[in-house]
Coordinates of C-alpha atoms in Angstrom, one line a residue:
Chain A
X1 CA -40.0 50.3 -95.6
X2 CA -37.2 52.1 -93.6
X3 CA -35.9 55.1 -95.1
X4 CA -32.0 56.5 -94.4
X5 CA -31.3 60.2 -94.0
X6 CA -27.8 61.1 -94.3
X7 CA -26.9 58.5 -92.2
X8 CA -22.5 59.4 -90.8
X9 CA -20.6 56.8 -89.2
X10 CA -17.2 55.8 -88.4
X11 CA -15.4 53.5 -86.9
X12 CA -12.3 54.5 -84.8
X13 CA -12.4 57.8 -85.0
X14 CA -12.0 56.7 -89.3
X15 CA -15.3 58.2 -91.1
X16 CA -17.3 55.4 -93.1
X17 CA -20.3 56.3 -94.0
X18 CA -20.7 60.4 -95.7
X19 CA -24.1 60.9 -95.3
X20 CA -25.9 58.4 -97.0
X21 CA -29.7 58.8 -98.2
X22 CA -31.4 55.9 -99.3
X23 CA -35.4 54.9 -99.4
X24 CA -36.6 51.0 -99.5
X25 CA -40.2 50.6 -99.3
X26 CA -42.4 46.9 -99.6
X27 CA -41.9 45.0 -102.9
X28 CA -38.6 46.2 -103.7
X29 CA -35.3 45.3 -104.5
X30 CA -32.7 47.6 -104.1
X31 CA -28.9 46.9 -104.8
X32 CA -26.4 47.7 -103.7
X33 CA -22.8 48.4 -105.4
X34 CA -19.8 49.8 -104.6
X35 CA -15.4 49.0 -104.9
X36 CA -14.3 47.5 -102.0
X37 CA -13.7 49.2 -98.7
X38 CA -16.6 52.0 -99.7
X39 CA -18.4 51.6 -96.7
X40 CA -21.2 48.5 -98.0
X41 CA -20.5 46.7 -95.7
X42 CA -20.5 49.5 -93.0
X43 CA -24.0 50.2 -93.9
X44 CA -25.3 47.0 -93.5
X45 CA -24.2 46.2 -89.8
X46 CA -24.4 49.7 -89.0
X47 CA -28.2 49.2 -90.5
X48 CA -28.5 45.7 -88.4
X49 CA -27.2 47.4 -85.1
X50 CA -23.9 46.4 -84.4
X51 CA -22.1 48.3 -81.7
X52 CA -18.5 49.3 -83.1
X53 CA -19.8 51.3 -85.1
X54 CA -20.7 55.4 -83.8
X55 CA -23.5 57.5 -85.5
X56 CA -22.6 60.4 -86.1
X57 CA -25.2 62.3 -88.1
X58 CA -28.9 61.1 -89.4
X59 CA -31.6 59.2 -88.9
X60 CA -33.0 55.3 -89.7
X61 CA -36.5 55.0 -90.0
X62 CA -37.9 51.4 -90.2
X63 CA -41.9 51.6 -90.2
X64 CA -41.4 55.3 -89.3
X65 CA -39.8 54.9 -86.1
X66 CA -35.6 56.1 -85.5
X67 CA -33.8 52.5 -84.7
X68 CA -30.7 53.9 -83.9
X69 CA -31.0 54.4 -80.9
X70 CA -32.7 50.6 -80.7
X71 CA -30.7 46.9 -80.1
X72 CA -29.5 44.4 -82.3
X73 CA -32.1 42.1 -80.8
X74 CA -34.7 45.0 -80.9
X75 CA -34.7 45.5 -84.0
X76 CA -34.6 41.7 -85.5
X77 CA -37.7 41.8 -83.5
X78 CA -39.3 45.0 -85.8
X79 CA -38.3 42.2 -88.9
X80 CA -35.1 43.5 -90.3
X81 CA -32.5 40.6 -90.9
X82 CA -28.7 40.6 -92.1
X83 CA -27.1 37.9 -93.8
X84 CA -23.5 37.6 -92.9
X85 CA -20.6 38.1 -95.1
X86 CA -18.6 35.8 -92.8
X87 CA -21.0 33.6 -91.0
X88 CA -20.2 33.3 -87.2
X89 CA -18.9 30.1 -85.7
X90 CA -20.3 28.6 -82.9
X91 CA -19.5 25.8 -81.3
X92 CA -21.9 23.2 -79.7
X93 CA -24.6 25.1 -80.2
X94 CA -26.7 23.6 -82.7
X95 CA -28.5 25.9 -85.7
X96 CA -31.9 24.0 -84.9
X97 CA -31.7 24.4 -81.2
X98 CA -30.2 28.5 -82.0
X99 CA -33.2 28.4 -84.0
X100 CA -35.8 27.3 -81.7
X101 CA -34.1 30.2 -79.7
X102 CA -34.5 32.8 -82.1
X103 CA -38.0 32.6 -83.4
X104 CA -38.6 32.2 -80.0
X105 CA -37.7 35.0 -78.9
X106 CA -38.6 37.2 -81.5
X107 CA -42.1 34.9 -81.1
X108 CA -42.1 35.8 -77.2
X109 CA -41.7 40.1 -78.3
X110 CA -45.0 40.0 -80.2
X111 CA -46.8 38.3 -77.4
X112 CA -46.7 35.3 -79.7
X113 CA -46.8 32.1 -78.6
X114 CA -43.9 29.6 -78.5
X115 CA -44.2 27.5 -81.4
X116 CA -44.9 23.6 -80.3
X117 CA -42.1 21.2 -81.7
X118 CA -44.0 19.1 -84.2
X119 CA -44.9 23.0 -86.3
X120 CA -41.4 24.0 -85.7
X121 CA -39.9 20.4 -87.0
X122 CA -42.8 21.1 -89.6
X123 CA -41.7 24.5 -90.5
X124 CA -37.9 23.3 -91.1
X125 CA -38.7 20.6 -93.1
X126 CA -40.7 22.7 -95.2
X127 CA -37.5 25.8 -95.1
X128 CA -34.6 23.2 -96.1
X129 CA -35.8 21.8 -99.2
X130 CA -35.9 25.4 -100.3
X131 CA -32.0 25.8 -99.9
X132 CA -31.4 22.2 -100.5
X133 CA -29.8 21.9 -96.7
X134 CA -29.8 19.0 -95.6
X135 CA -30.8 18.2 -91.5
X136 CA -28.0 16.6 -90.9
X137 CA -25.9 20.0 -91.2
X138 CA -28.5 21.7 -88.8
X139 CA -28.1 19.7 -85.8
X140 CA -23.8 20.2 -86.2
X141 CA -23.0 22.7 -84.2
X142 CA -23.4 26.7 -85.9
X143 CA -21.5 26.8 -88.8
X144 CA -18.2 25.0 -87.6
X145 CA -16.3 23.4 -90.4
X146 CA -19.0 23.7 -92.8
X147 CA -17.9 25.0 -96.6
X148 CA -18.5 29.1 -97.7
X149 CA -21.4 27.1 -99.4
X150 CA -22.8 25.6 -96.7
X151 CA -22.1 28.9 -94.0
X152 CA -24.3 30.9 -97.2
X153 CA -27.1 28.5 -97.4
X154 CA -27.5 28.5 -94.3
X155 CA -27.6 32.0 -93.3
X156 CA -30.9 32.2 -96.3
X157 CA -32.1 28.8 -94.5
X158 CA -32.2 31.5 -91.2
X159 CA -33.7 33.8 -93.3
X160 CA -36.2 31.9 -94.5
X161 CA -37.3 30.5 -91.1
X162 CA -37.2 33.4 -89.8
X163 CA -39.1 35.5 -92.3
X164 CA -37.7 38.9 -92.0
X165 CA -39.6 42.3 -93.6
X166 CA -35.7 43.7 -94.3
X167 CA -33.4 41.6 -95.6
X168 CA -30.2 42.9 -95.9
X169 CA -27.8 40.3 -98.0
X170 CA -23.6 41.8 -97.7
X171 CA -22.0 40.4 -99.9
X172 CA -24.2 36.9 -99.9
X173 CA -22.2 35.7 -103.4
X174 CA -18.3 36.1 -102.1
X175 CA -16.7 32.6 -102.2
X176 CA -20.0 30.7 -103.8
X177 CA -19.5 28.8 -106.9
X178 CA -21.9 29.0 -109.1
X179 CA -24.6 26.5 -108.5
X180 CA -24.3 27.3 -104.7
X181 CA -25.6 31.0 -106.2
X182 CA -28.6 29.5 -107.8
X183 CA -29.9 27.6 -105.4
X184 CA -29.3 30.9 -102.5
X185 CA -30.7 33.0 -105.4
X186 CA -33.5 30.9 -105.6
X187 CA -34.1 30.6 -102.4
X188 CA -33.7 34.9 -101.8
X189 CA -36.4 34.9 -104.2
X190 CA -38.7 32.4 -103.3
X191 CA -39.2 34.5 -100.0
X192 CA -39.7 37.6 -101.8
X193 CA -43.6 39.3 -101.1
X194 CA -45.1 42.3 -102.1
X195 CA -44.8 43.1 -98.1
X196 CA -40.8 42.6 -97.9
X197 CA -37.9 44.2 -99.2
X198 CA -34.4 42.8 -99.6
X199 CA -31.2 44.6 -99.4
X200 CA -28.8 43.2 -101.8
X201 CA -24.5 44.0 -100.7
X202 CA -22.1 43.1 -103.3
X203 CA -19.3 44.7 -105.3
X204 CA -19.6 41.8 -108.5
X205 CA -23.1 42.2 -111.1
X206 CA -22.7 38.4 -111.2
X207 CA -25.9 38.2 -108.5
X208 CA -27.5 40.5 -110.2
X209 CA -28.3 38.4 -113.3
X210 CA -30.0 35.9 -110.8
X211 CA -31.9 38.1 -108.2
X212 CA -32.8 41.1 -110.3
X213 CA -32.6 44.5 -108.3
X214 CA -35.5 46.7 -108.9
X215 CA -32.7 49.6 -107.7
X216 CA -29.8 49.8 -107.9
X217 CA -26.8 51.5 -106.4
X218 CA -23.5 53.3 -106.3
X219 CA -21.9 53.5 -102.8
X220 CA -18.3 55.3 -103.6
X221 CA -16.3 56.8 -99.8
X222 CA -19.3 56.1 -98.1
X223 CA -22.2 58.1 -100.1
X224 CA -24.0 57.0 -102.6
X225 CA -23.1 58.5 -106.0
X226 CA -25.6 56.9 -108.5
X227 CA -28.0 55.1 -108.6
X228 CA -30.4 53.5 -111.3
X229 CA -31.8 50.5 -112.0
X230 CA -30.7 46.9 -113.4
X231 CA -29.0 48.8 -116.3
X232 CA -26.5 50.6 -114.0
X233 CA -24.4 46.6 -112.5
X234 CA -24.3 45.9 -116.4
X235 CA -23.0 49.6 -116.9
X236 CA -20.9 48.6 -114.1
X237 CA -19.4 45.5 -114.8
X238 CA -18.8 46.6 -118.2
X239 CA -17.0 49.6 -117.6
X240 CA -15.5 49.0 -114.2
X241 CA -16.0 50.9 -111.1
X242 CA -13.4 53.3 -111.9
X243 CA -15.7 55.1 -114.5
X244 CA -17.3 55.9 -111.3
X245 CA -14.3 57.5 -109.6
X246 CA -13.4 59.0 -112.3
X247 CA -17.6 60.5 -112.6
X248 CA -16.7 61.7 -109.3
X249 CA -13.5 63.3 -109.2
X250 CA -14.5 65.4 -112.3
X251 CA -17.8 66.9 -110.3
X252 CA -15.7 68.1 -107.6
Chain B
X1 CA 16.9 28.2 -40.8
X2 CA 14.1 27.9 -38.1
X3 CA 10.8 26.9 -39.5
X4 CA 7.7 28.9 -38.4
X5 CA 5.4 26.3 -37.0
X6 CA 2.1 28.0 -38.2
X7 CA -1.0 29.3 -35.4
X8 CA -3.1 27.1 -37.2
X9 CA -1.4 23.8 -36.3
X10 CA -0.2 25.1 -32.9
X11 CA -4.4 25.6 -32.1
X12 CA -4.5 22.7 -33.9
X13 CA -1.5 20.4 -31.4
X14 CA -4.2 21.0 -28.4
X15 CA -6.9 19.2 -29.5
X16 CA -4.6 16.3 -31.1
X17 CA -5.3 12.7 -29.9
X18 CA -2.9 10.5 -30.8
X19 CA -5.0 7.1 -30.9
X20 CA -2.5 4.9 -32.5
X21 CA 0.1 4.9 -34.3
X22 CA 0.1 6.0 -37.8
X23 CA -1.4 8.7 -36.4
X24 CA 1.4 10.2 -34.2
X25 CA 3.5 9.4 -37.1
X26 CA 1.5 11.6 -39.3
X27 CA 1.1 13.6 -37.0
X28 CA 4.9 14.2 -36.4
X29 CA 5.1 14.2 -40.3
X30 CA 2.9 17.2 -40.2
X31 CA 5.1 18.7 -37.4
X32 CA 7.9 18.5 -39.8
X33 CA 6.4 19.1 -42.8
X34 CA 4.3 22.6 -41.5
X35 CA 1.0 23.5 -43.7
X36 CA 2.0 25.8 -46.8
X37 CA 4.3 28.8 -46.3
X38 CA 3.7 31.2 -47.9
X39 CA 6.3 30.5 -50.1
X40 CA 4.9 27.4 -50.8
X41 CA 5.0 27.0 -54.9
X42 CA 2.1 24.5 -54.8
X43 CA 0.3 27.4 -53.1
X44 CA 1.2 30.1 -54.3
X45 CA -2.4 32.1 -55.5
X46 CA -4.0 30.7 -52.7
X47 CA -2.2 31.7 -49.0
X48 CA -4.2 28.7 -47.1
X49 CA -2.6 28.7 -43.8
X50 CA -3.3 32.8 -43.8
X51 CA -6.8 32.0 -44.5
X52 CA -7.8 29.8 -42.2
X53 CA -5.4 31.5 -39.2
X54 CA -7.8 34.7 -40.1
X55 CA -11.0 33.3 -41.1
X56 CA -12.5 30.0 -39.3
X57 CA -13.3 29.1 -35.9
X58 CA -12.8 26.0 -34.2
X59 CA -15.1 26.5 -31.4
X60 CA -18.1 26.3 -33.6
X61 CA -19.6 23.3 -33.0
X62 CA -23.9 22.9 -34.4
X63 CA -25.2 19.5 -34.4
X64 CA -25.5 18.3 -38.1
X65 CA -28.3 16.9 -39.8
X66 CA -28.8 16.1 -43.0
X67 CA -31.5 17.6 -45.4
X68 CA -33.5 14.6 -47.0
X69 CA -34.9 16.3 -49.7
X70 CA -31.4 17.3 -51.0
X71 CA -30.9 13.5 -51.7
X72 CA -30.5 11.6 -55.3
X73 CA -33.7 10.2 -56.0
X74 CA -31.4 7.4 -58.1
X75 CA -32.0 4.4 -57.3
X76 CA -28.3 3.5 -55.5
X77 CA -26.7 3.3 -52.2
X78 CA -27.0 7.0 -49.9
X79 CA -24.6 6.8 -47.5
X80 CA -24.7 10.1 -44.7
X81 CA -21.9 11.0 -43.3
X82 CA -21.9 13.5 -40.8
X83 CA -19.3 15.7 -39.8
X84 CA -17.2 13.1 -40.7
X85 CA -18.6 10.1 -38.6
X86 CA -21.4 7.4 -40.9
X87 CA -24.5 8.3 -40.2
X88 CA -26.2 4.5 -40.4
X89 CA -30.1 5.5 -39.4
X90 CA -29.8 8.7 -41.9
X91 CA -28.5 6.4 -45.0
X92 CA -29.5 3.4 -47.5
X93 CA -27.3 0.4 -48.2
X94 CA -27.6 -1.6 -50.9
X95 CA -27.1 -5.3 -51.0
X96 CA -24.1 -6.2 -52.1
X97 CA -22.1 -2.8 -51.4
X98 CA -19.7 -3.2 -47.8
X99 CA -19.4 -0.5 -45.6
X100 CA -16.8 0.2 -43.2
X101 CA -15.8 2.7 -40.6
X102 CA -11.9 1.6 -39.5
X103 CA -9.6 2.7 -38.4
X104 CA -7.3 5.5 -40.5
X105 CA -4.6 3.3 -42.3
X106 CA -1.5 5.2 -45.0
X107 CA -1.9 7.7 -47.4
X108 CA -0.7 10.5 -48.5
X109 CA 2.1 11.9 -47.6
X110 CA 1.6 15.9 -48.3
X111 CA 0.1 18.4 -45.4
X112 CA -3.3 18.1 -45.9
X113 CA -4.0 14.7 -46.0
X114 CA -1.6 14.5 -43.5
X115 CA -3.3 16.7 -41.5
X116 CA -7.0 14.3 -42.4
X117 CA -5.0 11.0 -41.3
X118 CA -4.3 13.1 -37.8
X119 CA -7.8 14.4 -37.1
X120 CA -10.1 12.1 -39.5
X121 CA -13.0 10.6 -37.3
X122 CA -12.8 7.5 -38.8
X123 CA -12.6 5.8 -41.9
X124 CA -14.7 5.1 -44.5
X125 CA -13.8 2.4 -46.8
X126 CA -16.9 1.6 -49.0
X127 CA -16.1 -1.9 -51.3
X128 CA -18.0 -4.5 -53.1
X129 CA -19.2 -7.6 -53.7
X130 CA -21.5 -7.3 -56.6
X131 CA -21.9 -5.2 -59.9
X132 CA -23.8 -2.2 -58.1
X133 CA -26.3 1.4 -58.5
X134 CA -24.1 4.6 -57.4
X135 CA -23.1 5.6 -54.4
X136 CA -23.8 8.9 -53.4
X137 CA -22.5 9.7 -50.4
X138 CA -23.9 12.8 -48.5
X139 CA -20.8 15.4 -46.7
X140 CA -22.7 17.4 -43.5
X141 CA -20.2 19.7 -41.8
X142 CA -21.2 21.7 -39.0
X143 CA -17.6 22.0 -36.9
X144 CA -14.9 24.1 -36.7
X145 CA -12.4 22.2 -38.8
X146 CA -14.0 18.8 -40.2
X147 CA -11.9 15.7 -41.4
X148 CA -14.4 13.3 -43.5
X149 CA -12.2 10.6 -45.3
X150 CA -12.9 7.5 -47.4
X151 CA -11.2 5.1 -48.7
X152 CA -12.6 3.4 -51.6
X153 CA -11.7 -0.1 -53.4
X154 CA -12.5 -1.1 -56.6
X155 CA -10.7 -4.9 -57.3
X156 CA -10.4 -6.5 -60.2
X157 CA -13.4 -5.9 -62.8
X158 CA -15.3 -4.7 -61.2
X159 CA -16.8 -1.2 -61.4
X160 CA -18.2 1.6 -58.6
X161 CA -19.0 5.6 -59.8
X162 CA -19.2 7.9 -56.9
X163 CA -21.3 10.9 -56.2
X164 CA -20.3 12.7 -53.7
X165 CA -21.6 16.5 -52.0
X166 CA -21.1 18.6 -49.2
X167 CA -22.7 21.2 -46.9
X168 CA -20.7 22.7 -44.7
X169 CA -21.4 25.9 -42.3
X170 CA -20.4 29.1 -42.2
X171 CA -17.3 29.1 -41.2
X172 CA -16.4 25.8 -40.9
X173 CA -13.1 24.5 -42.5
X174 CA -12.9 20.5 -44.2
X175 CA -10.6 18.8 -45.5
X176 CA -11.8 15.7 -47.4
X177 CA -10.0 13.1 -48.2
X178 CA -10.8 10.8 -51.0
X179 CA -8.6 7.6 -51.8
X180 CA -9.3 4.5 -54.5
X181 CA -7.8 2.0 -55.1
X182 CA -8.8 0.5 -58.4
X183 CA -6.9 -3.2 -58.9
X184 CA -6.4 -5.0 -62.7
X185 CA -9.1 -3.3 -64.8
X186 CA -11.4 -2.0 -62.3
X187 CA -13.3 1.5 -63.7
X188 CA -14.1 3.7 -61.1
X189 CA -15.6 7.3 -61.2
X190 CA -15.7 9.9 -58.2
X191 CA -18.0 13.2 -59.4
X192 CA -18.8 16.5 -57.7
X193 CA -21.2 19.5 -57.7
X194 CA -19.0 21.7 -55.2
X195 CA -21.3 24.7 -54.2
X196 CA -20.9 26.2 -51.3
X197 CA -21.3 29.6 -49.3
X198 CA -19.1 32.7 -49.1
X199 CA -17.4 31.3 -46.6
X200 CA -16.8 28.4 -46.3
X201 CA -13.3 26.7 -46.2
X202 CA -12.1 23.3 -47.7
X203 CA -9.8 21.7 -48.8
X204 CA -10.6 18.3 -50.7
X205 CA -7.7 16.0 -51.6
X206 CA -9.3 13.2 -54.6
X207 CA -6.4 10.1 -54.4
X208 CA -6.7 7.1 -56.3
X209 CA -3.8 4.8 -57.2
X210 CA -4.4 2.2 -60.5
X211 CA -3.0 -1.1 -60.9
X212 CA -3.0 -2.9 -64.7
X213 CA -6.0 -2.0 -67.6
X214 CA -7.6 0.5 -64.9
X215 CA -9.9 3.3 -66.1
X216 CA -10.5 6.3 -63.5
X217 CA -12.6 9.5 -63.8
X218 CA -12.7 12.4 -61.6
X219 CA -15.5 15.2 -63.1
X220 CA -15.2 18.3 -60.2
X221 CA -17.8 20.8 -60.3
X222 CA -17.2 24.4 -58.7
X223 CA -19.1 26.7 -58.6
X224 CA -18.5 29.3 -55.2
X225 CA -17.3 29.1 -52.3
X226 CA -14.3 31.4 -50.8
X227 CA -11.8 29.0 -50.7
X228 CA -12.0 25.7 -52.3
X229 CA -8.6 23.8 -53.1
X230 CA -8.9 20.4 -55.0
X231 CA -6.0 17.8 -55.1
X232 CA -6.7 15.5 -58.0
X233 CA -3.4 13.4 -57.6
X234 CA -3.2 10.1 -60.1
X235 CA -1.4 7.3 -59.7
X236 CA -1.1 5.3 -63.1
X237 CA 1.5 2.1 -60.4
X238 CA 1.0 -0.2 -63.8
X239 CA 0.3 -0.4 -67.5
X240 CA -2.5 0.1 -69.9
X241 CA -3.9 2.7 -68.1
X242 CA -6.3 5.3 -68.4
X243 CA -6.4 7.9 -65.5
X244 CA -8.8 10.7 -67.0
X245 CA -9.7 14.6 -65.1
X246 CA -12.5 16.1 -66.4
X247 CA -13.6 19.8 -64.8
X248 CA -15.4 23.3 -64.5
X249 CA -15.5 26.2 -62.7
X250 CA -18.7 28.3 -63.0
X251 CA -17.4 31.4 -60.5
X252 CA -18.8 35.2 -59.7
X253 CA -18.5 37.1 -56.0
X254 CA -15.4 36.6 -55.4
X255 CA -14.8 32.7 -55.2
X256 CA -11.5 31.5 -55.2
X257 CA -10.9 28.1 -56.5
X258 CA -7.7 26.2 -57.2
X259 CA -7.6 23.3 -58.9
X260 CA -4.0 21.0 -58.3
X261 CA -4.2 18.2 -60.1
X262 CA -1.3 16.0 -60.8
X263 CA -0.9 12.6 -62.7
X264 CA 1.6 10.2 -62.6
X265 CA 2.9 7.8 -65.6
X266 CA 5.0 5.9 -63.4
X267 CA 4.8 1.9 -66.4
X268 CA 4.9 2.4 -70.4
X269 CA 1.7 1.8 -72.0
X270 CA -0.7 4.6 -70.1
X271 CA -3.4 7.1 -71.6
X272 CA -3.9 10.5 -69.3
X273 CA -6.9 12.8 -70.3
X274 CA -7.8 15.9 -68.7
X275 CA -10.1 18.9 -69.8
X276 CA -10.9 21.8 -66.8
X277 CA -12.9 24.6 -68.1
X278 CA -14.1 28.0 -66.2
X279 CA -15.4 31.0 -66.7
X280 CA -14.7 33.3 -64.1
X281 CA -17.5 36.7 -63.7
X282 CA -17.5 39.2 -61.0
X283 CA -14.5 39.3 -58.6
X284 CA -13.5 35.4 -58.8
X285 CA -10.7 33.6 -59.2
X286 CA -9.5 30.5 -60.6
X287 CA -6.0 28.6 -60.6
X288 CA -5.4 25.7 -62.7
X289 CA -2.5 23.5 -62.2
X290 CA -1.8 20.6 -63.6
X291 CA 1.5 18.4 -64.0
X292 CA 1.8 15.6 -65.8
X293 CA 4.8 13.5 -64.9
X294 CA 6.2 11.0 -67.3
X295 CA 8.8 8.0 -65.7
X296 CA 12.0 6.7 -67.3
X297 CA 9.9 3.4 -68.0
X298 CA 7.4 5.2 -69.1
X299 CA 6.7 5.0 -72.9
X300 CA 4.5 4.4 -75.4
X301 CA 2.9 7.3 -72.7
X302 CA -0.3 9.3 -74.1
X303 CA -0.8 12.3 -71.5
X304 CA -3.0 15.3 -72.7
X305 CA -4.1 18.5 -70.5
X306 CA -6.4 21.6 -71.0
X307 CA -7.5 23.8 -69.7
X308 CA -9.8 27.0 -71.2
X309 CA -10.9 30.0 -69.7
X310 CA -13.7 32.2 -70.7
X311 CA -13.1 36.2 -68.4
X312 CA -16.3 37.6 -68.0
X313 CA -15.0 40.9 -65.7
X314 CA -12.3 42.7 -65.8
X315 CA -11.5 42.1 -62.2
X316 CA -11.8 38.7 -62.2
X317 CA -8.9 36.6 -62.2
X318 CA -6.9 33.0 -63.6
X319 CA -3.4 31.8 -63.1
X320 CA -3.1 28.3 -65.1
X321 CA -0.4 26.5 -65.0
X322 CA 0.4 23.7 -67.0
X323 CA 4.1 21.3 -65.1
X324 CA 4.9 18.4 -67.9
X325 CA 8.3 16.8 -67.2
X326 CA 9.3 13.9 -68.6
X327 CA 12.1 11.4 -68.7
X328 CA 11.0 8.5 -71.2
X329 CA 11.2 9.5 -74.4
X330 CA 9.1 7.7 -77.0
X331 CA 5.8 9.6 -75.5
X332 CA 3.3 11.5 -76.6
X333 CA 2.8 14.6 -74.4
X334 CA 0.1 17.4 -75.7
X335 CA -0.8 20.6 -73.4
X336 CA -2.7 23.3 -74.0
X337 CA -4.3 26.4 -72.0
X338 CA -6.4 29.0 -72.9
X339 CA -8.0 32.7 -71.2
X340 CA -10.0 34.9 -72.9
X341 CA -13.3 37.4 -73.5
X342 CA -16.7 35.8 -75.2
X343 CA -15.9 36.3 -78.3
X344 CA -18.3 40.4 -79.4
X345 CA -18.8 38.7 -83.3
X346 CA -20.7 35.3 -81.5
X347 CA -22.8 37.7 -78.7
X348 CA -23.4 40.0 -82.8
X349 CA -24.6 37.2 -84.7
X350 CA -27.1 35.8 -81.9
X351 CA -28.4 38.9 -81.0
X352 CA -29.2 39.7 -84.7
X353 CA -31.3 36.7 -85.4
X354 CA -33.2 38.5 -82.6
X355 CA -32.2 36.5 -79.0
X356 CA -31.5 39.2 -75.8
X357 CA -28.1 39.9 -75.3
X358 CA -28.0 37.9 -71.9
X359 CA -29.5 34.7 -73.6
X360 CA -26.9 34.7 -76.3
X361 CA -23.8 35.1 -73.9
X362 CA -25.5 32.4 -72.1
X363 CA -25.8 29.8 -75.7
X364 CA -22.5 30.5 -75.9
X365 CA -21.5 30.0 -72.1
X366 CA -23.5 26.8 -72.1
X367 CA -22.4 25.2 -75.6
X368 CA -18.9 26.1 -74.1
X369 CA -19.4 23.9 -70.5
X370 CA -21.0 20.8 -71.7
X371 CA -18.3 18.9 -72.6
X372 CA -17.8 18.9 -68.8
X373 CA -20.6 18.2 -67.9
X374 CA -21.3 15.2 -70.4
X375 CA -18.6 12.6 -68.9
X376 CA -20.8 12.8 -66.1
X377 CA -22.2 9.2 -65.7
X378 CA -25.2 9.5 -63.3
X379 CA -27.9 11.0 -65.8
X380 CA -29.4 12.6 -62.3
X381 CA -25.8 15.1 -61.9
X382 CA -26.3 15.5 -65.2
X383 CA -29.4 17.5 -65.3
X384 CA -28.9 18.9 -62.2
X385 CA -25.5 20.3 -63.6
X386 CA -27.7 21.3 -66.7
X387 CA -30.3 23.4 -63.9
X388 CA -27.5 25.2 -61.9
X389 CA -25.8 26.4 -64.6
X390 CA -29.0 28.2 -66.1
X391 CA -29.6 29.2 -63.3
X392 CA -25.9 31.0 -62.8
X393 CA -26.3 32.1 -65.7
X394 CA -29.5 32.8 -66.4

């Protein structure tokens, strides 16, 4: 589905990604772990198309098409979804209105008719249950005054509505208590199919107890330095990131 | 010190017709104080006198006609005013609404109000005998220099909503004046959409005087004009009054819009609230000046003001200045102004869900403007504003 080859990216002349290679296939869940500042969130942002970063080398193929030249919205319309670490508060725009616009712009780009009000509401009702989100929250300004947990649930709710093919969850567990974490993870697991894929970016192993990855990659200094299965996450939790830092230092 | 007599006043002197004592007094007063000079603080960012001298063509004189399609469909009184003169045959007046054409009465004493008083063809007086639907006023201005003048009188316990619109020909200068007298417990509102051509020049004065327990609301929305200056003055002359000023300017091209507002708290326990929002693109300029006076007697005053601006281009300008003068000691006053760009993070967020960049910006700006629209009392005008904003941002 997505194939990242030798990806280098920098911001304001500071090199953040130093040659990332990653292949994600449909039906897979990949976890990207790493210490603070290793480039995890940068990778998520670059894939979504944030324009602040400069791509200095490499390519990203989505369905065999290079997406690095595509706009943020075009990538979203192809099926790439980023669940934000810090969802943005947008006063005056309700979640409902926002999602209706988003869904219909995506549909339009695919030559589909816009959803009518009845079907849109039906879909909303169905997906609201999934993340136990309340109707009243959705008619309020997008994320404005939402608690940390509400914001993250809203991200997964949007994901459920948009039904992307590749979801990138950027530190979705940060700031969540255990109940919210369970709800969010349950939402993600329910949405998982053989046709879509998930990249979970996280600092801690905690979320991976709920969203079990097929592969775990450790990012350090903008490079994937170690890959393995779910046991790697447990090992990391036990030994800490210094273990990886030490290993990297030895090989240099 | 020798006062510089403006060329404009010289030109106008020839066409001044002293009809009444008031007009003569007014004209003399105007000659004494003169039009705003380059040094006038109140017109610092809007050099109106020199702009008018350079640009207006006093000899322009076309026959005014009102296009009926411009009429609001809502029920109510519809008044057509051609170059400041009420056109009875084009108007439709509801039962219980009284419209009279009179000679000018006394008014405000600033240069453009005086100029209007000296030159207005008549003063159109609006009052009501019973509860009425909104009163719509359409001005068509086709002469080089026109001075429409309206006076609205809201008697005790009455409610009047006035909605105004002006259609000004290119090259003209319109110096309009509308005043409101609110008796005890009266409520009046004034709402206007200003969408003027690239070469039309406008000075509009809105003046409200309020008695005890009365409430006044002004809602002014500006979309274009080479020079638009709005002077809004509210005098809260007694206790327990409310004065509200609400406005939006959404500008592009070389539009220049200057909102100069003032609210004067004279007696205790009154409330004023002002909200102006601006969206400025291309080479447009916005000016906001908000004065709040709290006189020594006006204890327990609550006065709030805010002016928020979004600049969409490096070439757009905003000059914003709150001005509070408080002589009483037990008052609650606040003011704030912000100027910034569109929030890039918000745009990225919306785009990451498949929404185009253009649509994302329009959504954020529409939401920004929404608060000002919500305050307009007439549904048809709110709908019109939503359409105008959507059109402007698309």
